[in-house]
Structure formats: structure tokens, C-alpha cells
């Protein structure tokens, strides 16, 4: 017995509490309070947990120790000696939200023990099943193998459903399944907002909308406001709920749209499959759509949510125009004016603030009134600071591009500029910004033209990604990257046309190694887009076809033999046509 007592005396000397959690066999010898705290720390309490578990655990522990000898350390607290006033509060059940006054989400009020919580807002959350068939930009006459994906969405007014644009990109079929249902309903895509990464769907079957209450949108949350993200992420088939707080509100880079719009940063987990799911505030109203997260070894739990101003812009744009028209941009590149010597040199007074225009997009409406070296002092009557920010909310500032993004395509805006020490006021018409190398094809199949085995394509970001992988920003040729980052189109329909590859044949001997090289001119005429190149080649009556390429390369082919050889090359590679459908019209 003495030896047994010494063993019991050494037991509490285990210094590491985590070791106790990792060894289930030690739970029986630990005191009752340690059992309770250990279980709650690792969050393994089941959904159907009952407050009497602690008492049952104490009884079970006592059954393992029939010899109740005094122990070293604090005395055992027996539940049977506790009065109702002294009894500690029951452990929170899994899925129980925190009270609203503490920043938690409490949509349905108090819940009686043993009664399942029903959150009405969750019934509007649906699972989105999509079959994608992506174009093959490297072989533009065919498509890639189809694949399936699942994501989240939620119902809004007007028998519509919102989800992410990347969830239904290149869709072939879209189906929706309600919470607790075993039926998938075919959905129709109404609009896809590539820039804001939002898509709008609808379901024609009336059965789908039975018992579905649309979510209500709330105002833009403040910092530290509680948010609850609901969706169907990876790791299970049923609905999932994660909670956190708003940790940052600023202009974010939207990865899918390659644009910068207002966004929320939260610390709730957003995983694959959460895309398109709503983020609720503590009143049960939707304040955003989960759409992307930051994955890096130096960060943890950084997720991003599309806020309600961007969502409402998308919805109202669709309702106003019957289609998605996009977010307008100010077609200028600007420079900060934080250096005092620079401000003096530009003729600014001490009380004047603004940003300097570096370049103006020649195809933008602003090019008619704005000039390089103009100082933009205000936009729509709101003064712009030297760092390009404007007042946002109390104690917050935000980039003035937020003011532009609140407008719609075709709207006018008042711009005050400083030019040669004189203040000028202009009313400009806003439009969407067009890039020389577009970020998306917006669902359209890629264009191509083939002559004598030379495959001509227009360059886009999906094309570069197809050719050089996800690290195309490092692997692509420097000249293409320079045009991607800095070049502006000089004409509204200008495109960057390249020789994508050469399908080897007898007629193109010596040209086989030409890959992704820009075409500058054909027979002395500049090439402004792929369609103009195809028209010039098809209507050419000269003896030779002469292509002037980048790096001073020249390709010369005999006209008659080239057109005759094209048919054989197409048959050899099973290519249905020498040009894409959009070039035939």
C-alpha cells in the first residue's frame, strides 16, 4: 500500500498539460476539474452534449478509484455538494453561438437543452455543383477535359442565387442543392461579374423555392465586428459554420478579376468550397460573400469577403441594364505628391493636395480632357490627399479609386484638376478600362488563325497561364510581360497578336522554333488585331506572304503553296477550321 501511495504522490508532477491531453489513459486518474477543462480545450464536446456530462464524468472517475484516500494538492470538488447558486455554468455545446452582446452570432435566441438550433438564415445557403469545360488556349480549336467542382451560394430576393464567378467559370452545367434536401436542381446563369467575382443564378423549378427565405443584406461592418461564414467547404458534405471578426477594411486585389475593389479581411477560416457562401453579422444579416484566402507559411486564418457595397453594385447593375456591365475605372495612371519639392515644382499651393497624372489611356473618355502632369485635386467634390486617399469613415481613409468604383458605366463625374497653376473643372464620362492584354476572355472561346502551319493567337492572361503555368509572371518572355504590365492600347480594338507555334510541315522548314513571338506587320501593313491579320492574309494576291515579327525576325512564304498546304496541315492535326468562328463573321 505504501508503494501504491508513492505512485499516487508522483502523479501530479507531470509538468506539461498538453501531455495530459495527448494521453487518454490519464483522464481516469485526473481530478474532475481537469477532465472538464481538458475536454473543452481540445473542443471535442459533441453537439448533443448535456450539462450533466461533468457529473457523469465525475462518477466514472470515482468508479475507477474505490479507495478514496486524501490526495496531495487541492481537494476534490464533488458535484453532489454544489448548490444551484454555486454550480458552474454548463459547457458550451458544439454549434452554440456566442451571445450577441459579446460579439457573437445569436440568430435564434436562447436554446433549450436537447433542442436543435434552427437558424433561418442558413436555410438560404445552398450547395453549388458545377461541371466546367475550359478552353485550351494552347490548342484553341479544342477544349480541355471537363471536371466538376462544388462551392456555396445563397438565395436573395427575386428567386435568384448569388455565388462566386470563379465557381461557375467556363460552366457546362450548374446544379443547386438546398440544405437538408437530397435533390439537385438545374440552375441557369443570369450574369457573371468577372471583376467583382460574383455570379447570379436562378432556378426555374418552383419546388426549389418552397420554404426558402432570401437573406437580408446588412450595412458595411466595422472593425472587430463579429462575422459568421456559412458554406460547404472541403472536409464534409453538410453545412459548415466558422466565426471570426473583421480585422481590416480596404481596397483589396481581387485575384480572379485582376482588379482592386473594396474588401473585408476576416480571421474566420475560409477553405476550398466556402467560395460563394455568405458572411453574416450578429443580427443574421449578410454582410459579404467569401471568395478568397491568403495561403502563406507566415500567416494564419486570413480570409477575404466581398462586402455589401460591391454586391449591391453588381445586383443594381444587372437590374438597371439587364446584364452585367462592369465597374468603371478612371483611365489614368497617377503618382503620389508627398514630396514637398515636387508639389512646389508643380505649382501647388500649401493648402492644395492631390495626385499627379502620369499617363492617360488613349482609348478612355478621360483622354479628351485630362493630360499628363495634371494634378487631380478632387473627385465628385471629395478632396484627394497627396497619398491618393480620401476620408472613408471615422478614423479611416481609403484609396480614391473606391469613389470611382461606386459609379456605374456611363455615369458622369466632376473632376477638379490643377494645370499650369490654374484650377479647371471637368465633367467626365466613366467607362470600363480595357487592357492591351486582357485578364479574361469572359467566357468566349479563344481566337486563332492558321496559315501554312503558323498558328496565330491573341495574347491574354489565360493564354500566358496556359503556356507558362501559374508562374507565368516569371516564366513568360520579358517583352510580353512588359506589355502586360505597362502597355496601353492605342486603338479601341487593338490586340497583341503572336505566333503561338508552328505546326511542322515541309512548307515551313526553318521556322519551327518560332514560339510566342509578336507579329508587328504583314506585307508592310501594321497588324492591329487578329481579325485584321486574317483578312489581310485571306485577301492577299501578292506572290509572297511576309510577316514582320518581334526581334527583327522575318517570315516569308509563297502565297499559293501556303494556302494549299494549309488544308493538308489541318487534316493531319484534326483541326476542323483554319480560323475560329469569331473571325469568320
Coordinates of C-alpha atoms in Angstrom, one line a residue:
X1 CA 0.0 0.0 0.0
X2 CA 2.9 2.4 0.8
X3 CA 4.3 1.8 -2.7
X4 CA 0.9 2.5 -4.2
X5 CA 0.7 5.8 -2.2
X6 CA 4.1 6.9 -3.6
X7 CA 2.9 6.3 -7.1
X8 CA -0.2 8.4 -6.4
X9 CA 2.0 11.1 -5.0
X10 CA 4.2 11.3 -8.1
X11 CA 1.3 11.5 -10.5
X12 CA 0.5 15.3 -10.3
X13 CA 4.2 16.1 -11.0
X14 CA 3.6 15.9 -14.8
X15 CA 4.5 19.4 -15.8
X16 CA 3.1 19.6 -19.4
X17 CA -0.6 19.9 -19.6
X18 CA -0.6 19.1 -23.3
X19 CA 0.8 15.6 -22.5
X20 CA -2.3 15.0 -20.4
X21 CA -4.5 15.8 -23.3
X22 CA -2.5 13.5 -25.6
X23 CA -2.8 10.5 -23.3
X24 CA -6.4 9.4 -22.9
X25 CA -5.5 6.9 -20.2
X26 CA -4.6 9.7 -17.8
X27 CA -8.2 11.1 -17.9
X28 CA -9.3 8.5 -15.3
X29 CA -6.7 9.3 -12.8
X30 CA -7.0 13.1 -13.1
X31 CA -9.4 15.1 -10.9
X32 CA -12.8 16.0 -12.2
X33 CA -12.0 19.7 -13.0
X34 CA -9.0 18.6 -15.0
X35 CA -11.2 16.3 -17.1
X36 CA -13.7 19.1 -17.8
X37 CA -11.0 21.6 -18.8
X38 CA -9.1 19.2 -20.9
X39 CA -12.2 18.3 -22.9
X40 CA -13.1 21.9 -23.5
X41 CA -9.6 22.9 -24.5
X42 CA -9.5 20.5 -27.4
X43 CA -13.1 21.2 -28.4
X44 CA -14.3 17.6 -28.7
X45 CA -17.6 18.1 -26.9
X46 CA -20.3 16.6 -29.2
X47 CA -23.3 18.6 -30.5
X48 CA -25.7 16.7 -28.2
X49 CA -23.6 17.5 -25.1
X50 CA -25.6 17.8 -21.9
X51 CA -24.6 19.9 -18.8
X52 CA -24.8 16.7 -16.7
X53 CA -21.7 15.3 -18.5
X54 CA -19.4 16.8 -15.9
X55 CA -21.3 14.9 -13.1
X56 CA -21.3 11.7 -15.1
X57 CA -17.6 12.1 -15.7
X58 CA -17.0 12.6 -12.0
X59 CA -19.0 9.4 -11.2
X60 CA -17.0 7.5 -13.8
X61 CA -13.7 8.7 -12.4
X62 CA -14.8 7.8 -8.9
X63 CA -15.6 4.3 -10.0
X64 CA -12.0 3.9 -11.1
X65 CA -10.8 4.8 -7.7
X66 CA -12.7 2.9 -5.0
X67 CA -10.1 3.7 -2.4
X68 CA -10.7 7.4 -1.6
X69 CA -7.5 8.4 0.1
X70 CA -6.5 12.1 0.7
X71 CA -4.5 13.4 -2.2
X72 CA -1.8 16.0 -2.4
X73 CA -2.8 19.3 -3.8
X74 CA -6.2 20.9 -3.9
X75 CA -9.1 18.8 -2.5
X76 CA -11.6 17.1 -4.9
X77 CA -14.8 19.1 -5.6
X78 CA -17.7 16.7 -5.6
X79 CA -20.7 17.8 -7.7
X80 CA -23.2 16.4 -5.2
X81 CA -22.0 19.1 -2.6
X82 CA -22.7 22.0 -5.0
X83 CA -25.8 24.2 -4.6
X84 CA -27.7 25.6 -7.6
X85 CA -26.2 29.0 -6.9
X86 CA -22.6 27.7 -6.8
X87 CA -22.9 25.3 -9.7
X88 CA -20.6 26.4 -12.6
X89 CA -22.2 27.2 -15.9
X90 CA -22.5 24.3 -18.3
X91 CA -20.0 23.8 -21.1
X92 CA -21.0 25.4 -24.4
X93 CA -22.4 22.9 -26.8
X94 CA -20.8 22.5 -30.2
X95 CA -22.5 24.8 -32.7
X96 CA -23.8 27.2 -29.9
X97 CA -23.1 30.8 -30.9
X98 CA -21.9 33.4 -28.5
X99 CA -24.3 36.0 -27.1
X100 CA -24.8 39.0 -29.4
X101 CA -23.6 41.4 -26.7
X102 CA -20.2 39.7 -26.7
X103 CA -19.7 39.9 -30.5
X104 CA -21.1 36.5 -31.2
X105 CA -23.9 35.4 -33.6
X106 CA -27.1 34.6 -31.8
X107 CA -29.8 34.4 -34.6
X108 CA -32.4 32.2 -32.9
X109 CA -32.2 33.3 -29.3
X110 CA -31.8 31.0 -26.3
X111 CA -32.0 27.3 -27.0
X112 CA -33.3 24.8 -24.5
X113 CA -31.1 21.8 -23.8
X114 CA -31.6 18.9 -26.1
X115 CA -33.4 21.1 -28.7
X116 CA -31.8 21.5 -32.1
X117 CA -31.0 25.1 -33.0
X118 CA -32.6 26.3 -36.3
X119 CA -31.1 29.3 -37.9
X120 CA -33.4 30.7 -40.6
X121 CA -30.6 32.4 -42.5
X122 CA -28.8 29.1 -43.0
X123 CA -31.8 27.7 -44.9
X124 CA -31.0 30.1 -47.7
X125 CA -27.5 28.7 -48.1
X126 CA -27.2 26.2 -51.0
X127 CA -24.5 24.0 -52.4
X128 CA -23.4 24.7 -55.9
X129 CA -22.4 21.8 -58.2
X130 CA -20.7 22.8 -61.5
X131 CA -19.3 21.0 -64.4
X132 CA -16.5 23.0 -66.1
X133 CA -15.1 22.7 -69.6
X134 CA -12.2 25.1 -70.0
X135 CA -10.9 26.2 -73.4
X136 CA -7.4 25.0 -74.4
X137 CA -5.6 28.3 -75.1
X138 CA -2.5 26.5 -76.3
X139 CA -4.6 24.4 -78.8
X140 CA -7.5 26.9 -79.2
X141 CA -9.5 24.7 -81.6
X142 CA -10.3 22.2 -78.8
X143 CA -11.3 22.2 -75.1
X144 CA -9.8 20.5 -72.1
X145 CA -11.3 17.5 -70.3
X146 CA -14.3 18.5 -68.2
X147 CA -14.1 18.5 -64.4
X148 CA -16.5 19.0 -61.6
X149 CA -16.4 21.3 -58.6
X150 CA -18.6 22.2 -55.6
X151 CA -19.0 25.6 -53.9
X152 CA -21.5 27.6 -51.9
X153 CA -24.2 30.1 -52.6
X154 CA -27.3 31.8 -51.1
X155 CA -30.7 32.9 -52.1
X156 CA -31.7 36.5 -52.4
X157 CA -34.9 38.3 -53.5
X158 CA -36.4 37.7 -56.9
X159 CA -35.8 34.0 -57.0
X160 CA -32.1 34.5 -57.5
X161 CA -28.9 32.9 -56.1
X162 CA -25.5 34.5 -55.6
X163 CA -22.2 32.7 -55.7
X164 CA -18.7 33.4 -56.9
X165 CA -17.8 34.0 -60.6
X166 CA -14.9 31.6 -60.4
X167 CA -17.3 28.9 -59.1
X168 CA -19.1 28.8 -62.4
X169 CA -16.3 29.9 -64.8
X170 CA -16.5 28.0 -68.1
X171 CA -19.6 26.2 -66.9
X172 CA -21.3 23.5 -68.8
X173 CA -23.9 22.6 -66.2
X174 CA -24.8 24.1 -62.9
X175 CA -27.0 22.4 -60.2
X176 CA -28.0 23.6 -56.7
X177 CA -29.0 21.6 -53.6
X178 CA -30.7 23.1 -50.6
X179 CA -29.8 22.3 -47.1
X180 CA -31.3 19.1 -45.9
X181 CA -32.5 18.1 -49.4
X182 CA -31.5 15.2 -51.5
X183 CA -32.5 16.7 -54.8
X184 CA -30.2 18.7 -57.2
X185 CA -32.0 21.4 -59.3
X186 CA -30.7 22.6 -62.6
X187 CA -29.8 26.3 -62.5
X188 CA -29.5 29.0 -65.1
X189 CA -26.6 31.5 -65.1
X190 CA -28.1 35.0 -65.4
X191 CA -24.9 37.1 -65.1
X192 CA -21.2 36.7 -64.3
X193 CA -19.3 39.6 -62.9
X194 CA -15.7 38.7 -63.6
X195 CA -14.2 41.8 -62.0
X196 CA -16.1 41.5 -58.7
X197 CA -16.1 37.7 -58.7
X198 CA -19.9 37.4 -58.3
X199 CA -22.3 35.3 -60.4
X200 CA -26.1 35.4 -60.3
X201 CA -28.1 32.2 -60.9
X202 CA -31.8 31.2 -60.9
X203 CA -33.8 28.0 -60.8
X204 CA -37.0 27.6 -62.8
X205 CA -38.4 24.7 -60.8
X206 CA -40.9 26.1 -58.3
X207 CA -40.2 23.2 -55.9
X208 CA -36.8 24.6 -55.2
X209 CA -38.1 27.9 -53.8
X210 CA -40.6 26.2 -51.4
X211 CA -39.6 27.2 -47.9
X212 CA -36.6 29.3 -49.0
X213 CA -36.4 32.7 -47.3
X214 CA -34.0 35.1 -49.0
X215 CA -31.2 36.6 -46.9
X216 CA -31.3 40.2 -46.0
X217 CA -28.2 42.4 -46.6
X218 CA -26.7 44.4 -43.7
X219 CA -24.5 47.5 -43.7
X220 CA -20.8 47.5 -44.1
X221 CA -19.4 46.2 -40.8
X222 CA -16.9 48.0 -38.6
X223 CA -13.6 46.7 -37.4
X224 CA -13.8 43.9 -34.7
X225 CA -17.5 43.2 -35.7
X226 CA -18.3 39.5 -35.4
X227 CA -18.9 37.6 -38.7
X228 CA -20.0 34.1 -39.3
X229 CA -19.1 32.4 -42.6
X230 CA -21.5 29.7 -43.7
X231 CA -20.9 27.3 -46.6
X232 CA -20.0 23.8 -47.8
X233 CA -16.2 23.7 -47.6
X234 CA -13.9 20.7 -48.1
X235 CA -13.9 18.1 -45.3
X236 CA -17.5 17.1 -45.3
X237 CA -20.8 17.1 -47.1
X238 CA -23.0 19.1 -44.6
X239 CA -23.1 22.8 -43.9
X240 CA -20.2 24.3 -42.1
X241 CA -20.1 27.4 -39.9
X242 CA -16.9 29.3 -38.9
X243 CA -16.8 32.6 -37.0
X244 CA -14.3 35.4 -36.6
X245 CA -14.1 39.2 -36.6
X246 CA -13.5 41.9 -39.2
X247 CA -9.8 42.7 -39.0
X248 CA -9.3 45.1 -41.9
X249 CA -11.3 47.1 -44.5
X250 CA -9.5 48.4 -47.5
X251 CA -9.1 48.2 -51.3
X252 CA -8.1 44.6 -52.0
X253 CA -6.7 42.9 -55.0
X254 CA -9.4 40.5 -56.4
X255 CA -7.4 37.6 -57.7
X256 CA -10.0 36.2 -60.1
X257 CA -10.9 39.6 -61.6
X258 CA -7.4 41.1 -61.5
X259 CA -9.0 44.3 -60.2
X260 CA -8.9 46.3 -57.0
X261 CA -12.2 46.8 -55.1
X262 CA -13.3 47.3 -51.6
X263 CA -12.9 44.1 -49.5
X264 CA -13.1 42.8 -45.9
X265 CA -10.4 40.8 -44.2
X266 CA -11.6 38.4 -41.6
X267 CA -9.9 35.8 -39.3
X268 CA -12.5 33.2 -39.9
X269 CA -11.4 30.1 -41.8
X270 CA -12.3 30.1 -45.5
X271 CA -11.4 26.9 -47.2
X272 CA -12.0 25.4 -50.6
X273 CA -15.7 25.1 -51.1
X274 CA -16.5 28.1 -49.0
X275 CA -16.4 30.2 -52.1
X276 CA -19.8 32.0 -52.6
X277 CA -21.0 31.4 -49.1
X278 CA -22.5 34.3 -47.1
X279 CA -20.9 36.0 -44.2
X280 CA -23.5 37.0 -41.5
X281 CA -23.2 39.6 -38.8
X282 CA -24.5 39.1 -35.3
X283 CA -28.0 40.2 -36.4
X284 CA -28.2 37.4 -39.0
X285 CA -27.9 39.8 -42.0
X286 CA -25.5 39.1 -44.9
X287 CA -22.5 41.5 -44.9
X288 CA -20.5 39.8 -47.6
X289 CA -19.5 36.8 -49.8
X290 CA -16.5 34.6 -49.0
X291 CA -14.3 34.5 -52.1
X292 CA -10.6 34.0 -51.4
X293 CA -8.0 33.5 -48.6
X294 CA -4.3 34.1 -48.1
X295 CA -2.2 30.9 -48.0
X296 CA 1.3 31.5 -46.8
X297 CA 3.7 29.9 -44.3
X298 CA 3.9 33.1 -42.3
X299 CA 0.2 33.8 -42.0
X300 CA -2.8 32.1 -40.4
X301 CA -6.5 32.5 -40.8
X302 CA -6.6 35.4 -43.2
X303 CA -9.8 35.2 -45.4
X304 CA -11.4 37.8 -47.6
X305 CA -15.0 38.7 -48.1
X306 CA -16.8 40.7 -50.8
X307 CA -18.6 43.5 -48.9
X308 CA -22.2 44.6 -49.4
X309 CA -21.4 47.8 -51.4
X310 CA -19.8 45.7 -54.1
X311 CA -22.6 43.1 -54.0
X312 CA -25.3 45.8 -54.3
X313 CA -23.4 47.4 -57.2
X314 CA -23.4 44.1 -59.0
X315 CA -27.1 43.5 -58.4
X316 CA -28.2 47.0 -59.3
X317 CA -26.1 47.0 -62.4
X318 CA -27.9 43.8 -63.6
X319 CA -31.3 45.2 -62.7
X320 CA -30.6 48.5 -64.4
X321 CA -29.0 47.3 -67.6
X322 CA -30.4 43.7 -67.9
X323 CA -26.8 42.5 -67.9
X324 CA -23.5 43.0 -66.1
X325 CA -21.6 45.9 -67.5
X326 CA -18.7 46.1 -65.0
X327 CA -17.1 48.6 -62.7
X328 CA -15.8 51.8 -64.3
X329 CA -12.2 52.9 -63.8
X330 CA -10.5 56.2 -64.2
X331 CA -8.3 55.7 -67.3
X332 CA -5.2 57.3 -65.9
X333 CA -2.1 56.2 -64.0
X334 CA -1.2 58.6 -61.2
X335 CA 1.7 59.4 -58.9
X336 CA 1.7 60.4 -55.2
X337 CA 2.5 64.0 -54.4
X338 CA 4.0 63.5 -50.9
X339 CA 7.3 65.2 -51.7
X340 CA 7.2 69.0 -50.9
X341 CA 9.7 69.9 -53.6
X342 CA 7.6 68.1 -56.2
X343 CA 4.4 70.0 -55.1
X344 CA 6.2 73.3 -55.4
X345 CA 7.6 72.4 -58.8
X346 CA 4.1 71.5 -60.0
X347 CA 2.7 74.9 -58.9
X348 CA 0.7 73.6 -55.9
X349 CA -0.1 75.9 -53.0
X350 CA 0.4 75.0 -49.4
X351 CA -3.2 74.2 -48.9
X352 CA -3.6 72.1 -52.0
X353 CA -3.4 68.4 -52.2
X354 CA -3.8 65.8 -54.9
X355 CA -2.1 63.3 -57.2
X356 CA -0.3 63.8 -60.4
X357 CA -1.4 62.1 -63.7
X358 CA 1.4 60.1 -65.2
X359 CA -0.3 58.7 -68.3
X360 CA -3.8 58.8 -69.8
X361 CA -5.3 55.8 -71.6
X362 CA -5.7 56.9 -75.2
X363 CA -8.9 54.8 -75.6
X364 CA -10.5 56.1 -72.4
X365 CA -13.1 59.0 -72.4
X366 CA -10.8 60.9 -70.0
X367 CA -8.2 61.3 -72.7
X368 CA -10.3 64.1 -74.2
X369 CA -10.0 66.4 -71.2
X370 CA -7.2 65.1 -68.9
X371 CA -3.5 65.5 -69.7
X372 CA -0.2 64.1 -68.2
X373 CA 1.1 66.2 -65.3
X374 CA -2.4 67.4 -64.4
X375 CA -3.0 67.4 -60.6
X376 CA -6.3 65.7 -59.6
X377 CA -7.5 67.7 -56.6
X378 CA -10.9 66.2 -56.1
X379 CA -13.3 63.7 -57.4
X380 CA -17.1 64.4 -57.2
X381 CA -16.4 67.1 -54.7
X382 CA -14.3 65.0 -52.3
X383 CA -10.7 66.2 -51.8
X384 CA -7.9 63.7 -52.6
X385 CA -4.9 63.6 -50.3
X386 CA -1.3 63.6 -51.5
X387 CA -1.2 59.8 -51.0
X388 CA -4.3 59.2 -53.1
X389 CA -6.7 58.5 -50.2
X390 CA -10.0 60.1 -49.3
X391 CA -11.9 60.1 -46.0
X392 CA -13.9 56.8 -45.6
X393 CA -15.3 56.5 -42.1
X394 CA -14.4 57.8 -38.7
X395 CA -10.7 57.3 -38.3
X396 CA -10.4 55.6 -41.6
X397 CA -9.1 56.5 -45.1
X398 CA -9.3 54.6 -48.3
X399 CA -7.9 54.9 -51.9
X400 CA -9.9 57.3 -54.1
X401 CA -10.5 54.5 -56.6
X402 CA -13.3 53.5 -54.2
X403 CA -15.2 56.6 -55.3
X404 CA -14.8 55.6 -58.9
X405 CA -15.9 52.0 -58.3
X406 CA -19.2 53.3 -56.7
X407 CA -20.2 54.7 -60.1
X408 CA -21.8 52.8 -63.0
X409 CA -20.7 52.5 -66.6
X410 CA -21.8 55.7 -68.4
X411 CA -22.1 57.8 -65.3
X412 CA -20.6 61.3 -65.2
X413 CA -18.3 62.6 -62.5
X414 CA -16.9 66.0 -61.6
X415 CA -13.1 66.2 -61.6
X416 CA -11.2 69.2 -60.4
X417 CA -7.6 69.4 -61.7
X418 CA -4.7 71.8 -61.4
X419 CA -3.0 72.6 -64.7
X420 CA -0.3 75.3 -65.0
X421 CA -1.3 76.6 -61.6
X422 CA -4.9 77.1 -62.8
X423 CA -7.8 75.2 -61.4
X424 CA -10.0 73.5 -64.0
X425 CA -13.3 71.6 -63.6
X426 CA -14.4 68.8 -65.9
X427 CA -17.4 66.5 -66.2
X428 CA -16.1 63.2 -67.5
X429 CA -18.0 60.1 -68.6
X430 CA -16.8 56.9 -66.9
X431 CA -16.3 53.6 -68.7
X432 CA -14.7 50.2 -68.1
X433 CA -11.0 50.0 -68.6
X434 CA -9.7 48.0 -71.5
X435 CA -6.2 46.5 -71.3
X436 CA -3.9 45.6 -74.2
X437 CA -3.5 42.1 -72.7
X438 CA -6.9 41.3 -71.1
X439 CA -7.2 39.4 -67.9
X440 CA -10.2 37.3 -69.0
X441 CA -11.9 36.2 -72.2
X442 CA -15.2 36.5 -70.3
X443 CA -16.4 33.1 -71.3
X444 CA -15.7 33.4 -75.0
X445 CA -13.6 30.7 -76.7
X446 CA -10.1 31.8 -77.8
X447 CA -9.5 33.2 -81.2
X448 CA -7.0 31.7 -83.7
X449 CA -5.9 31.7 -87.3
X450 CA -3.8 29.1 -89.1
X451 CA -1.9 29.6 -92.4
X452 CA 0.9 27.2 -93.6
X453 CA 1.2 25.7 -90.1
X454 CA 1.6 29.0 -88.4
X455 CA -0.9 29.3 -85.5
X456 CA -1.7 33.0 -84.8
X457 CA -3.4 33.9 -81.5
X458 CA -4.1 36.9 -79.4
X459 CA -2.4 37.2 -76.0
X460 CA -4.4 37.2 -72.8
X461 CA -3.6 36.3 -69.2
X462 CA -5.4 32.9 -69.6
X463 CA -3.2 32.3 -72.7
X464 CA 0.0 33.1 -70.7
X465 CA -1.1 30.9 -67.9
X466 CA -1.8 28.1 -70.3
X467 CA 1.6 28.5 -71.9
X468 CA 3.8 29.1 -68.9
X469 CA 1.8 27.8 -65.9
X470 CA 0.7 29.7 -62.8
X471 CA 4.1 31.3 -62.5
X472 CA 3.8 33.0 -65.9
X473 CA 4.8 36.3 -64.4
X474 CA 8.3 34.9 -64.0
X475 CA 8.4 32.4 -66.9
X476 CA 6.9 34.3 -69.8
X477 CA 9.2 36.3 -72.2
X478 CA 10.2 39.7 -70.9
X479 CA 8.7 41.6 -73.8
X480 CA 5.3 40.1 -73.2
X481 CA 5.4 40.8 -69.5
X482 CA 6.4 44.4 -70.2
X483 CA 3.4 44.8 -72.4
X484 CA 1.2 43.1 -69.8
X485 CA 2.2 45.4 -67.0
X486 CA 2.9 48.8 -68.8
X487 CA 1.5 49.0 -72.3
X488 CA -1.8 50.7 -73.1
X489 CA -3.9 50.1 -76.2
X490 CA -3.6 52.9 -78.8
X491 CA -6.8 51.8 -80.6
X492 CA -10.1 50.6 -79.1
X493 CA -9.8 47.2 -80.9
X494 CA -6.1 46.7 -80.7
X495 CA -4.8 43.3 -79.7
X496 CA -1.4 41.7 -79.2
X497 CA -1.0 39.0 -81.9
X498 CA 1.7 36.4 -81.7
X499 CA 2.8 33.3 -83.5
X500 CA 1.8 30.7 -80.9
X501 CA 3.5 27.8 -82.5
X502 CA 4.4 26.3 -85.9
X503 CA 2.8 23.0 -86.9
X504 CA 5.7 21.4 -88.7
X505 CA 5.3 20.8 -92.4
X506 CA 7.5 20.9 -95.5
X507 CA 6.5 24.4 -96.3
X508 CA 7.7 25.9 -93.0
X509 CA 11.1 24.4 -92.8
X510 CA 13.5 26.6 -90.8
X511 CA 10.7 28.3 -88.9
X512 CA 9.9 25.5 -86.5
X513 CA 11.5 27.2 -83.4
X514 CA 9.3 30.4 -83.6
X515 CA 7.2 30.4 -80.5
X516 CA 5.1 33.2 -78.8
X517 CA 6.7 36.0 -80.9
X518 CA 4.7 39.1 -81.6
X519 CA 3.6 39.9 -85.2
X520 CA 4.2 43.5 -86.0
X521 CA 3.3 43.8 -89.7
X522 CA 2.1 41.9 -92.7
X523 CA 3.4 42.9 -96.1
X524 CA 4.3 46.3 -94.7
X525 CA 0.9 46.9 -93.1
X526 CA 0.8 47.1 -89.3
X527 CA -1.2 44.3 -87.5
X528 CA -3.7 45.9 -85.1
X529 CA -5.6 42.7 -84.2
X530 CA -6.1 39.1 -85.2
X531 CA -9.1 39.7 -87.4
X532 CA -7.3 42.3 -89.4
X533 CA -4.4 39.9 -89.9
X534 CA -6.7 37.1 -91.1
X535 CA -8.4 39.4 -93.5
X536 CA -5.2 40.6 -95.0
X537 CA -3.8 37.1 -95.5
X538 CA -7.0 35.7 -96.9
X539 CA -7.3 38.6 -99.4
X540 CA -3.6 38.7 -100.3
X541 CA -2.9 38.5 -104.1
X542 CA 0.9 39.1 -103.8
X543 CA 3.3 36.4 -104.6
X544 CA 4.7 36.2 -101.1
X545 CA 3.3 36.4 -97.6
X546 CA 5.7 38.5 -95.5
X547 CA 5.4 38.6 -91.7
X548 CA 7.5 41.1 -89.7
X549 CA 8.0 39.7 -86.2
X550 CA 9.5 40.9 -82.9
X551 CA 13.3 40.8 -82.5
X552 CA 13.6 41.8 -86.2
X553 CA 12.6 38.4 -87.5
X554 CA 11.0 37.9 -90.9
X555 CA 8.9 35.1 -92.2
X556 CA 8.4 34.8 -96.0
X557 CA 6.1 32.2 -97.6
X558 CA 4.8 31.7 -101.1
X559 CA 1.1 32.6 -101.2
X560 CA -0.3 29.9 -103.4
X561 CA 1.6 27.0 -101.9
X562 CA 0.9 28.2 -98.3
X563 CA -2.9 28.3 -98.8
X564 CA -2.8 24.8 -100.5
X565 CA -0.6 23.3 -97.7
X566 CA -2.9 24.6 -95.0
X567 CA -5.7 22.1 -95.8
X568 CA -3.3 19.2 -95.5
X569 CA -1.9 20.5 -92.2
X570 CA -5.4 20.9 -90.8
X571 CA -6.3 17.3 -91.8
X572 CA -3.1 16.0 -90.3
X573 CA -3.8 17.6 -86.9
X574 CA -7.5 17.0 -86.9
X575 CA -8.3 20.8 -86.9
X576 CA -11.8 21.5 -88.1
X577 CA -11.2 25.0 -89.4
X578 CA -8.3 27.3 -90.2
X579 CA -9.9 30.1 -88.1
X580 CA -12.1 30.5 -85.1
X581 CA -15.8 31.3 -85.5
X582 CA -15.5 34.9 -84.4
X583 CA -13.1 35.6 -87.3
X584 CA -15.5 34.2 -89.9
X585 CA -18.2 36.8 -89.2

